[in-house]
PDB file of C-alpha atoms in Angstrom:
ATOM      1  CA  ILE A   2       5.347   2.080  23.394  1.00 49.00           C
ATOM      2  CA  ASN A   3       8.709   0.464  22.641  1.00 77.00           C
ATOM      3  CA  LEU A   4       7.453  -2.754  24.250  1.00 87.00           C
ATOM      4  CA  ALA A   5       4.365  -2.626  22.054  1.00 85.00           C
ATOM      5  CA  ALA A   6       6.518  -2.236  18.944  1.00 84.00           C
ATOM      6  CA  PHE A   7       8.691  -5.175  20.055  1.00 86.00           C
ATOM      7  CA  LEU A   8       5.639  -7.380  20.599  1.00 86.00           C
ATOM      8  CA  GLN A   9       4.170  -6.268  17.272  1.00 83.00           C
ATOM      9  CA  ALA A  10       7.390  -7.196  15.469  1.00 85.00           C
ATOM     10  CA  GLN A  11       7.174 -10.664  17.040  1.00 86.00           C
ATOM     11  CA  GLY A  12       3.629 -11.076  15.805  1.00 87.00           C
ATOM     12  CA  LYS A  13       2.139 -10.927  19.319  1.00 89.00           C
ATOM     13  CA  LEU A  14      -0.541  -8.511  18.242  1.00 89.00           C
ATOM     14  CA  ALA A  15      -3.017  -9.006  21.077  1.00 90.00           C
ATOM     15  CA  GLU A  16      -0.326  -8.310  23.689  1.00 92.00           C
ATOM     16  CA  ALA A  17       0.945  -5.348  21.687  1.00 91.00           C
ATOM     17  CA  GLU A  18      -2.569  -3.935  21.539  1.00 91.00           C
ATOM     18  CA  THR A  19      -2.938  -4.155  25.330  1.00 92.00           C
ATOM     19  CA  VAL A  20       0.357  -2.339  25.879  1.00 92.00           C
ATOM     20  CA  SER A  21      -0.539   0.304  23.276  1.00 91.00           C
ATOM     21  CA  ARG A  22      -3.890   0.977  24.929  1.00 94.00           C
ATOM     22  CA  GLU A  23      -2.204   1.344  28.329  1.00 93.00           C
ATOM     23  CA  ALA A  24       0.328   3.792  26.900  1.00 91.00           C
ATOM     24  CA  LEU A  25      -2.419   5.840  25.274  1.00 92.00           C
ATOM     25  CA  ALA A  26      -4.474   5.957  28.477  1.00 95.00           C
ATOM     26  CA  ALA A  27      -1.439   7.073  30.498  1.00 94.00           C
ATOM     27  CA  ASN A  28      -0.570   9.841  28.056  1.00 92.00           C
ATOM     28  CA  ARG A  29      -4.178  11.034  27.913  1.00 92.00           C
ATOM     29  CA  ARG A  30      -4.193  11.418  31.694  1.00 94.00           C
ATOM     30  CA  LEU A  31      -1.100  13.596  31.571  1.00 94.00           C
ATOM     31  CA  TYR A  32      -1.397  15.647  28.383  1.00 93.00           C
ATOM     32  CA  ALA A  33      -3.838  17.552  26.193  1.00 88.00           C
ATOM     33  CA  PRO A  34      -5.518  15.673  23.306  1.00 82.00           C
ATOM     34  CA  ASP A  35      -3.338  17.370  20.686  1.00 78.00           C
ATOM     35  CA  HIS A  36      -0.053  16.764  22.547  1.00 85.00           C
ATOM     36  CA  GLU A  37       2.580  14.952  20.498  1.00 84.00           C
ATOM     37  CA  LEU A  38       2.826  12.042  22.952  1.00 89.00           C
ATOM     38  CA  VAL A  39      -0.930  11.485  22.787  1.00 88.00           C
ATOM     39  CA  THR A  40      -1.077  11.616  18.990  1.00 85.00           C
ATOM     40  CA  THR A  41       1.981   9.342  18.739  1.00 86.00           C
ATOM     41  CA  ALA A  42       0.336   6.790  21.033  1.00 89.00           C
ATOM     42  CA  LEU A  43      -2.878   7.075  19.010  1.00 89.00           C
ATOM     43  CA  ASN A  44      -0.944   6.526  15.789  1.00 87.00           C
ATOM     44  CA  ASN A  45       0.786   3.442  17.182  1.00 88.00           C
ATOM     45  CA  LEU A  46      -2.510   1.945  18.290  1.00 92.00           C
ATOM     46  CA  GLY A  47      -4.183   2.808  14.995  1.00 91.00           C
ATOM     47  CA  CYS A  48      -1.418   1.117  12.983  1.00 89.00           C
ATOM     48  CA  LEU A  49      -1.679  -1.965  15.164  1.00 91.00           C
ATOM     49  CA  LEU A  50      -5.453  -2.160  14.822  1.00 94.00           C
ATOM     50  CA  TYR A  51      -5.104  -1.794  11.050  1.00 93.00           C
ATOM     51  CA  GLN A  52      -2.657  -4.703  11.037  1.00 90.00           C
ATOM     52  CA  GLU A  53      -5.118  -6.767  13.094  1.00 93.00           C
ATOM     53  CA  GLY A  54      -7.922  -5.984  10.667  1.00 93.00           C
ATOM     54  CA  LYS A  55      -9.914  -4.011  13.237  1.00 95.00           C
ATOM     55  CA  LEU A  56     -10.757  -1.406  10.656  1.00 96.00           C
ATOM     56  CA  PRO A  57     -13.712   0.495  12.177  1.00 96.00           C
ATOM     57  CA  GLU A  58     -11.743   1.287  15.339  1.00 95.00           C
ATOM     58  CA  ALA A  59      -8.624   2.116  13.307  1.00 96.00           C
ATOM     59  CA  GLU A  60     -10.734   4.505  11.225  1.00 96.00           C
ATOM     60  CA  GLY A  61     -12.036   6.223  14.368  1.00 95.00           C
ATOM     61  CA  ILE A  62      -8.521   6.675  15.709  1.00 93.00           C
ATOM     62  CA  VAL A  63      -7.232   8.176  12.475  1.00 94.00           C
ATOM     63  CA  ARG A  64     -10.197  10.547  12.382  1.00 94.00           C
ATOM     64  CA  ASP A  65      -9.425  11.624  15.976  1.00 89.00           C
ATOM     65  CA  MET A  66      -5.777  12.195  15.063  1.00 89.00           C
ATOM     66  CA  LEU A  67      -6.733  14.111  11.945  1.00 92.00           C
ATOM     67  CA  ALA A  68      -8.973  16.426  13.956  1.00 90.00           C
ATOM     68  CA  ALA A  69      -6.255  17.003  16.575  1.00 86.00           C
ATOM     69  CA  LYS A  70      -3.482  17.637  14.040  1.00 89.00           C
ATOM     70  CA  THR A  71      -5.646  19.911  11.914  1.00 91.00           C
ATOM     71  CA  LYS A  72      -6.422  21.950  15.027  1.00 89.00           C
ATOM     72  CA  SER A  73      -2.787  22.228  16.120  1.00 87.00           C
ATOM     73  CA  LEU A  74      -1.022  22.452  12.738  1.00 91.00           C
ATOM     74  CA  GLY A  75      -3.651  23.718  10.330  1.00 94.00           C
ATOM     75  CA  ASN A  76      -4.861  21.907   7.235  1.00 94.00           C
ATOM     76  CA  ASP A  77      -1.828  22.689   5.071  1.00 96.00           C
ATOM     77  CA  HIS A  78       0.727  20.491   6.809  1.00 96.00           C
ATOM     78  CA  PRO A  79       2.518  17.272   5.696  1.00 96.00           C
ATOM     79  CA  GLU A  80       1.348  15.380   8.805  1.00 94.00           C
ATOM     80  CA  VAL A  81      -2.256  16.248   8.008  1.00 95.00           C
ATOM     81  CA  ALA A  82      -1.735  15.053   4.438  1.00 97.00           C
ATOM     82  CA  THR A  83      -0.306  11.749   5.719  1.00 95.00           C
ATOM     83  CA  LEU A  84      -3.280  11.251   8.022  1.00 95.00           C
ATOM     84  CA  ARG A  85      -5.690  11.907   5.154  1.00 96.00           C
ATOM     85  CA  ASN A  86      -3.800   9.323   3.105  1.00 96.00           C
ATOM     86  CA  ASN A  87      -3.962   6.808   5.983  1.00 95.00           C
ATOM     87  CA  LEU A  88      -7.681   7.411   6.397  1.00 96.00           C
ATOM     88  CA  ALA A  89      -8.197   6.825   2.696  1.00 97.00           C
ATOM     89  CA  LYS A  90      -6.366   3.480   2.885  1.00 96.00           C
ATOM     90  CA  ILE A  91      -8.570   2.318   5.756  1.00 96.00           C
ATOM     91  CA  LEU A  92     -11.750   3.451   4.015  1.00 97.00           C
ATOM     92  CA  ALA A  93     -10.703   1.542   0.904  1.00 97.00           C
ATOM     93  CA  GLU A  94     -10.052  -1.598   2.971  1.00 95.00           C
ATOM     94  CA  GLU A  95     -13.537  -1.202   4.441  1.00 97.00           C
ATOM     95  CA  GLY A  96     -15.044  -0.967   0.962  1.00 96.00           C
ATOM     96  CA  LYS A  97     -16.101   2.666   1.420  1.00 97.00           C
ATOM     97  CA  MET A  98     -14.837   3.580  -2.018  1.00 97.00           C
ATOM     98  CA  VAL A  99     -16.612   6.917  -2.496  1.00 97.00           C
ATOM     99  CA  GLU A 100     -15.211   8.225   0.808  1.00 97.00           C
ATOM    100  CA  ALA A 101     -11.815   6.686   0.069  1.00 98.00           C
ATOM    101  CA  GLU A 102     -11.610   8.445  -3.302  1.00 97.00           C
ATOM    102  CA  ALA A 103     -12.426  11.798  -1.704  1.00 98.00           C
ATOM    103  CA  ALA A 104      -9.832  11.295   1.040  1.00 98.00           C
ATOM    104  CA  PHE A 105      -7.146  10.221  -1.440  1.00 98.00           C
ATOM    105  CA  ARG A 106      -7.851  13.255  -3.630  1.00 98.00           C
ATOM    106  CA  GLN A 107      -7.552  15.550  -0.614  1.00 97.00           C
ATOM    107  CA  ALA A 108      -4.279  13.885   0.391  1.00 98.00           C
ATOM    108  CA  LEU A 109      -2.934  14.103  -3.166  1.00 98.00           C
ATOM    109  CA  ALA A 110      -3.741  17.801  -3.495  1.00 98.00           C
ATOM    110  CA  LEU A 111      -2.058  18.526  -0.158  1.00 98.00           C
ATOM    111  CA  ARG A 112       1.026  16.458  -0.874  1.00 98.00           C
ATOM    112  CA  GLU A 113       1.521  17.954  -4.333  1.00 98.00           C
ATOM    113  CA  LYS A 114       1.149  21.443  -2.858  1.00 97.00           C
ATOM    114  CA  LEU A 115       3.368  20.923   0.193  1.00 97.00           C
ATOM    115  CA  LEU A 116       5.953  18.394  -0.991  1.00 97.00           C
ATOM    116  CA  GLY A 117       6.170  18.962  -4.734  1.00 96.00           C
ATOM    117  CA  LEU A 118       4.989  16.917  -7.699  1.00 96.00           C
ATOM    118  CA  GLY A 119       8.010  14.605  -7.666  1.00 95.00           C
ATOM    119  CA  HIS A 120       7.942  13.544  -4.012  1.00 96.00           C
ATOM    120  CA  PRO A 121       7.746   9.795  -3.192  1.00 95.00           C
ATOM    121  CA  ASP A 122       4.706  10.419  -0.973  1.00 97.00           C
ATOM    122  CA  VAL A 123       2.893  11.793  -4.018  1.00 98.00           C
ATOM    123  CA  ALA A 124       3.592   8.531  -5.837  1.00 97.00           C
ATOM    124  CA  GLN A 125       2.207   6.595  -2.856  1.00 97.00           C
ATOM    125  CA  THR A 126      -1.047   8.558  -2.919  1.00 98.00           C
ATOM    126  CA  LEU A 127      -1.330   8.271  -6.699  1.00 98.00           C
ATOM    127  CA  ASP A 128      -1.122   4.487  -6.356  1.00 97.00           C
ATOM    128  CA  GLY A 129      -3.812   4.435  -3.699  1.00 97.00           C
ATOM    129  CA  LEU A 130      -6.161   6.701  -5.622  1.00 98.00           C
ATOM    130  CA  ALA A 131      -5.619   4.783  -8.859  1.00 98.00           C
ATOM    131  CA  GLY A 132      -6.463   1.526  -7.090  1.00 96.00           C
ATOM    132  CA  VAL A 133      -9.727   2.945  -5.732  1.00 97.00           C
ATOM    133  CA  LEU A 134     -10.686   4.388  -9.119  1.00 97.00           C
ATOM    134  CA  GLN A 135      -9.892   1.080 -10.809  1.00 95.00           C
ATOM    135  CA  ASP A 136     -12.061  -0.735  -8.266  1.00 94.00           C
ATOM    136  CA  ARG A 137     -14.899   1.689  -9.031  1.00 93.00           C
ATOM    137  CA  GLY A 138     -14.637   0.944 -12.754  1.00 92.00           C
ATOM    138  CA  ASN A 139     -13.058   4.249 -13.763  1.00 90.00           C
ATOM    139  CA  LEU A 140     -11.319   3.694 -17.103  1.00 83.00           C
ATOM    140  CA  ALA A 141     -10.158   7.252 -17.706  1.00 86.00           C
ATOM    141  CA  GLU A 142      -7.725   8.088 -14.898  1.00 95.00           C
ATOM    142  CA  PRO A 143      -5.959   5.129 -13.233  1.00 97.00           C
ATOM    143  CA  GLU A 144      -3.484   4.196 -15.984  1.00 97.00           C
ATOM    144  CA  ALA A 145      -2.147   7.764 -16.172  1.00 97.00           C
ATOM    145  CA  MET A 146      -1.820   7.843 -12.366  1.00 98.00           C
ATOM    146  CA  TYR A 147       0.116   4.563 -12.285  1.00 98.00           C
ATOM    147  CA  ARG A 148       2.416   5.858 -15.026  1.00 98.00           C
ATOM    148  CA  LYS A 149       2.966   9.101 -13.125  1.00 98.00           C
ATOM    149  CA  ALA A 150       3.784   7.216  -9.914  1.00 98.00           C
ATOM    150  CA  LEU A 151       6.241   5.020 -11.844  1.00 98.00           C
ATOM    151  CA  ALA A 152       7.951   8.068 -13.361  1.00 98.00           C
ATOM    152  CA  ILE A 153       8.289   9.710  -9.940  1.00 98.00           C
ATOM    153  CA  ARG A 154       9.879   6.592  -8.462  1.00 97.00           C
ATOM    154  CA  ARG A 155      12.235   6.043 -11.384  1.00 97.00           C
ATOM    155  CA  LYS A 156      13.440   9.628 -11.161  1.00 96.00           C
ATOM    156  CA  GLY A 157      13.800   9.646  -7.388  1.00 95.00           C
ATOM    157  CA  LEU A 158      15.016   6.100  -6.738  1.00 94.00           C
ATOM    158  CA  GLY A 159      16.778   5.145  -9.951  1.00 95.00           C
ATOM    159  CA  PRO A 160      15.797   2.629 -12.636  1.00 94.00           C
ATOM    160  CA  GLU A 161      16.149  -0.419 -10.352  1.00 95.00           C
ATOM    161  CA  HIS A 162      14.491  -0.315  -6.935  1.00 96.00           C
ATOM    162  CA  PRO A 163      11.856  -2.497  -5.202  1.00 96.00           C
ATOM    163  CA  ASP A 164       9.398   0.417  -5.261  1.00 96.00           C
ATOM    164  CA  VAL A 165       9.957   0.827  -9.006  1.00 97.00           C
ATOM    165  CA  ALA A 166       9.207  -2.879  -9.438  1.00 97.00           C
ATOM    166  CA  MET A 167       6.039  -2.423  -7.380  1.00 97.00           C
ATOM    167  CA  SER A 168       4.961   0.447  -9.645  1.00 97.00           C
ATOM    168  CA  LEU A 169       5.619  -1.667 -12.725  1.00 98.00           C
ATOM    169  CA  ASN A 170       3.492  -4.426 -11.227  1.00 97.00           C
ATOM    170  CA  ASN A 171       0.639  -1.991 -10.535  1.00 97.00           C
ATOM    171  CA  LEU A 172       0.794  -0.662 -14.090  1.00 97.00           C
ATOM    172  CA  ALA A 173       0.896  -4.179 -15.547  1.00 98.00           C
ATOM    173  CA  ASN A 174      -2.229  -5.157 -13.635  1.00 96.00           C
ATOM    174  CA  MET A 175      -4.012  -2.036 -14.858  1.00 96.00           C
ATOM    175  CA  LEU A 176      -3.018  -2.713 -18.461  1.00 97.00           C
ATOM    176  CA  GLU A 177      -4.271  -6.278 -18.141  1.00 97.00           C
ATOM    177  CA  TRP A 178      -7.552  -4.967 -16.740  1.00 95.00           C
ATOM    178  CA  GLU A 179      -7.832  -2.740 -19.828  1.00 95.00           C
ATOM    179  CA  ASP A 180      -7.121  -5.791 -22.013  1.00 96.00           C
ATOM    180  CA  LYS A 181      -3.843  -4.281 -23.255  1.00 97.00           C
ATOM    181  CA  LEU A 182      -2.236  -7.682 -22.882  1.00 97.00           C
ATOM    182  CA  THR A 183       0.913  -7.219 -24.966  1.00 97.00           C
ATOM    183  CA  GLU A 184       2.034  -4.166 -23.000  1.00 98.00           C
ATOM    184  CA  ALA A 185       0.831  -5.698 -19.737  1.00 98.00           C
ATOM    185  CA  GLU A 186       2.995  -8.770 -20.322  1.00 98.00           C
ATOM    186  CA  ALA A 187       6.074  -6.721 -21.197  1.00 98.00           C
ATOM    187  CA  THR A 188       5.605  -4.534 -18.114  1.00 98.00           C
ATOM    188  CA  GLN A 189       5.093  -7.563 -15.858  1.00 98.00           C
ATOM    189  CA  ARG A 190       8.235  -9.220 -17.253  1.00 98.00           C
ATOM    190  CA  GLU A 191      10.204  -6.056 -16.453  1.00 98.00           C
ATOM    191  CA  ALA A 192       8.846  -6.069 -12.905  1.00 98.00           C
ATOM    192  CA  LEU A 193       9.639  -9.767 -12.467  1.00 97.00           C
ATOM    193  CA  ALA A 194      13.213  -9.415 -13.715  1.00 97.00           C
ATOM    194  CA  MET A 195      13.802  -6.516 -11.331  1.00 97.00           C
ATOM    195  CA  GLN A 196      12.325  -8.410  -8.393  1.00 97.00           C
ATOM    196  CA  ARG A 197      14.449 -11.499  -9.095  1.00 95.00           C
ATOM    197  CA  LYS A 198      17.564  -9.331  -9.152  1.00 96.00           C
ATOM    198  CA  LEU A 199      16.801  -7.127  -6.142  1.00 96.00           C
ATOM    199  CA  LEU A 200      14.762  -9.390  -3.866  1.00 94.00           C
ATOM    200  CA  GLY A 201      15.930 -12.893  -4.744  1.00 92.00           C
ATOM    201  CA  GLN A 202      14.149 -15.928  -6.126  1.00 88.00           C
ATOM    202  CA  GLU A 203      12.452 -16.828  -2.848  1.00 88.00           C
ATOM    203  CA  HIS A 204      10.713 -13.500  -2.218  1.00 92.00           C
ATOM    204  CA  PRO A 205       6.896 -13.609  -2.138  1.00 92.00           C
ATOM    205  CA  ASP A 206       6.691 -10.716  -4.627  1.00 94.00           C
ATOM    206  CA  VAL A 207       8.446 -12.939  -7.164  1.00 95.00           C
ATOM    207  CA  ALA A 208       5.788 -15.626  -6.750  1.00 93.00           C
ATOM    208  CA  ILE A 209       3.031 -13.026  -7.191  1.00 94.00           C
ATOM    209  CA  SER A 210       4.623 -11.654 -10.355  1.00 96.00           C
ATOM    210  CA  LEU A 211       5.086 -15.163 -11.761  1.00 96.00           C
ATOM    211  CA  ALA A 212       1.403 -15.915 -11.195  1.00 95.00           C
ATOM    212  CA  ASN A 213       0.391 -12.582 -12.738  1.00 96.00           C
ATOM    213  CA  LEU A 214       2.577 -13.202 -15.774  1.00 97.00           C
ATOM    214  CA  ALA A 215       1.200 -16.726 -16.184  1.00 96.00           C
ATOM    215  CA  ARG A 216      -2.334 -15.340 -16.177  1.00 96.00           C
ATOM    216  CA  MET A 217      -1.471 -12.721 -18.826  1.00 97.00           C
ATOM    217  CA  VAL A 218       0.204 -15.307 -21.034  1.00 97.00           C
ATOM    218  CA  ARG A 219      -2.730 -17.711 -20.624  1.00 96.00           C
ATOM    219  CA  LYS A 220      -5.162 -14.978 -21.700  1.00 96.00           C
ATOM    220  CA  GLN A 221      -3.162 -14.742 -24.920  1.00 95.00           C
ATOM    221  CA  LYS A 222      -3.738 -18.491 -25.515  1.00 95.00           C
ATOM    222  CA  ARG A 223      -0.080 -19.413 -24.917  1.00 94.00           C
ATOM    223  CA  LEU A 224      -0.816 -22.211 -22.482  1.00 93.00           C
ATOM    224  CA  ALA A 225       2.518 -23.963 -22.914  1.00 94.00           C
ATOM    225  CA  GLU A 226       4.302 -20.825 -21.664  1.00 94.00           C
ATOM    226  CA  ALA A 227       1.910 -20.271 -18.777  1.00 93.00           C
ATOM    227  CA  GLU A 228       2.308 -23.712 -17.198  1.00 92.00           C
ATOM    228  CA  PRO A 229       6.017 -23.500 -16.207  1.00 92.00           C
ATOM    229  CA  LEU A 230       5.451 -20.008 -14.773  1.00 93.00           C
ATOM    230  CA  LEU A 231       2.683 -21.362 -12.532  1.00 90.00           C
ATOM    231  CA  HIS A 232       4.851 -24.302 -11.483  1.00 88.00           C
ATOM    232  CA  GLU A 233       7.664 -21.922 -10.558  1.00 87.00           C
ATOM    233  CA  ALA A 234       5.286 -19.718  -8.555  1.00 86.00           C
ATOM    234  CA  LEU A 235       3.955 -22.767  -6.697  1.00 83.00           C
ATOM    235  CA  ALA A 236       7.478 -24.051  -6.006  1.00 83.00           C
ATOM    236  CA  ASN A 237       8.415 -20.645  -4.596  1.00 77.00           C
ATOM    237  CA  GLN A 238       5.465 -20.735  -2.210  1.00 70.00           C
ATOM    238  CA  ARG A 239       6.136 -24.330  -1.138  1.00 73.00           C
ATOM    239  CA  ARG A 240       9.768 -23.561  -0.328  1.00 72.00           C
ATOM    240  CA  ARG A 241       8.732 -20.590   1.803  1.00 60.00           C
ATOM    241  CA  LEU A 242       5.563 -21.897   3.426  1.00 64.00           C
ATOM    242  CA  GLY A 243       5.809 -25.675   3.265  1.00 60.00           C
ATOM    243  CA  SER A 244       3.740 -28.166   1.304  1.00 58.00           C
ATOM    244  CA  ASP A 245       0.926 -28.292   3.878  1.00 58.00           C
ATOM    245  CA  HIS A 246       0.257 -24.544   4.005  1.00 49.00           C
TER     246      HIS A 246
END
């Protein structure tokens, strides 16, 4: 398993997958399906398959793990809540939005019950659920969920943290989607300033925020302001990826 993680970190995903499958098969020969070594090997393989974009198989693995952990730990357990959250993420990636919403809501209810309303994992699930609801055209709930996730992160992590910047970015995108452009722009500028300070000018998140901000400014007919933001975003990407990427 350690070899698989090493190969995965090097980007050798096909080799890592082979090693992960061998580790899982070996553990299955030796232990019961709900044994920790089996579920750990399953989790490692599932994460790898998710990274490779092999979503149907990753979904099957997470469902197997969820069944095993629910049997051994009961439904009201943080590990079960995490697996429900992971399943929801995969379902969303697959475009199964109705199922993803249900899984996220189950994960959120469990995490709020077991971990408390202010736990970082609750913020993570709120973000995921809000994204699915936004994708489904729900106008009533997502903004409040993004704001709640932001408040949780600010309280738990402090006013300046990469995860706080991420929450600000999520909220800005939602506000733009609702055509609340003035507040969206202000929120995106706050996220961008935090990312520049914490992550550095060359970080890909900075380029994304610059492009988002340029789009919001352009929608407000301020084309002269949008152009330098786009140029800066493009320069960031060229420095990181090269001109031919």
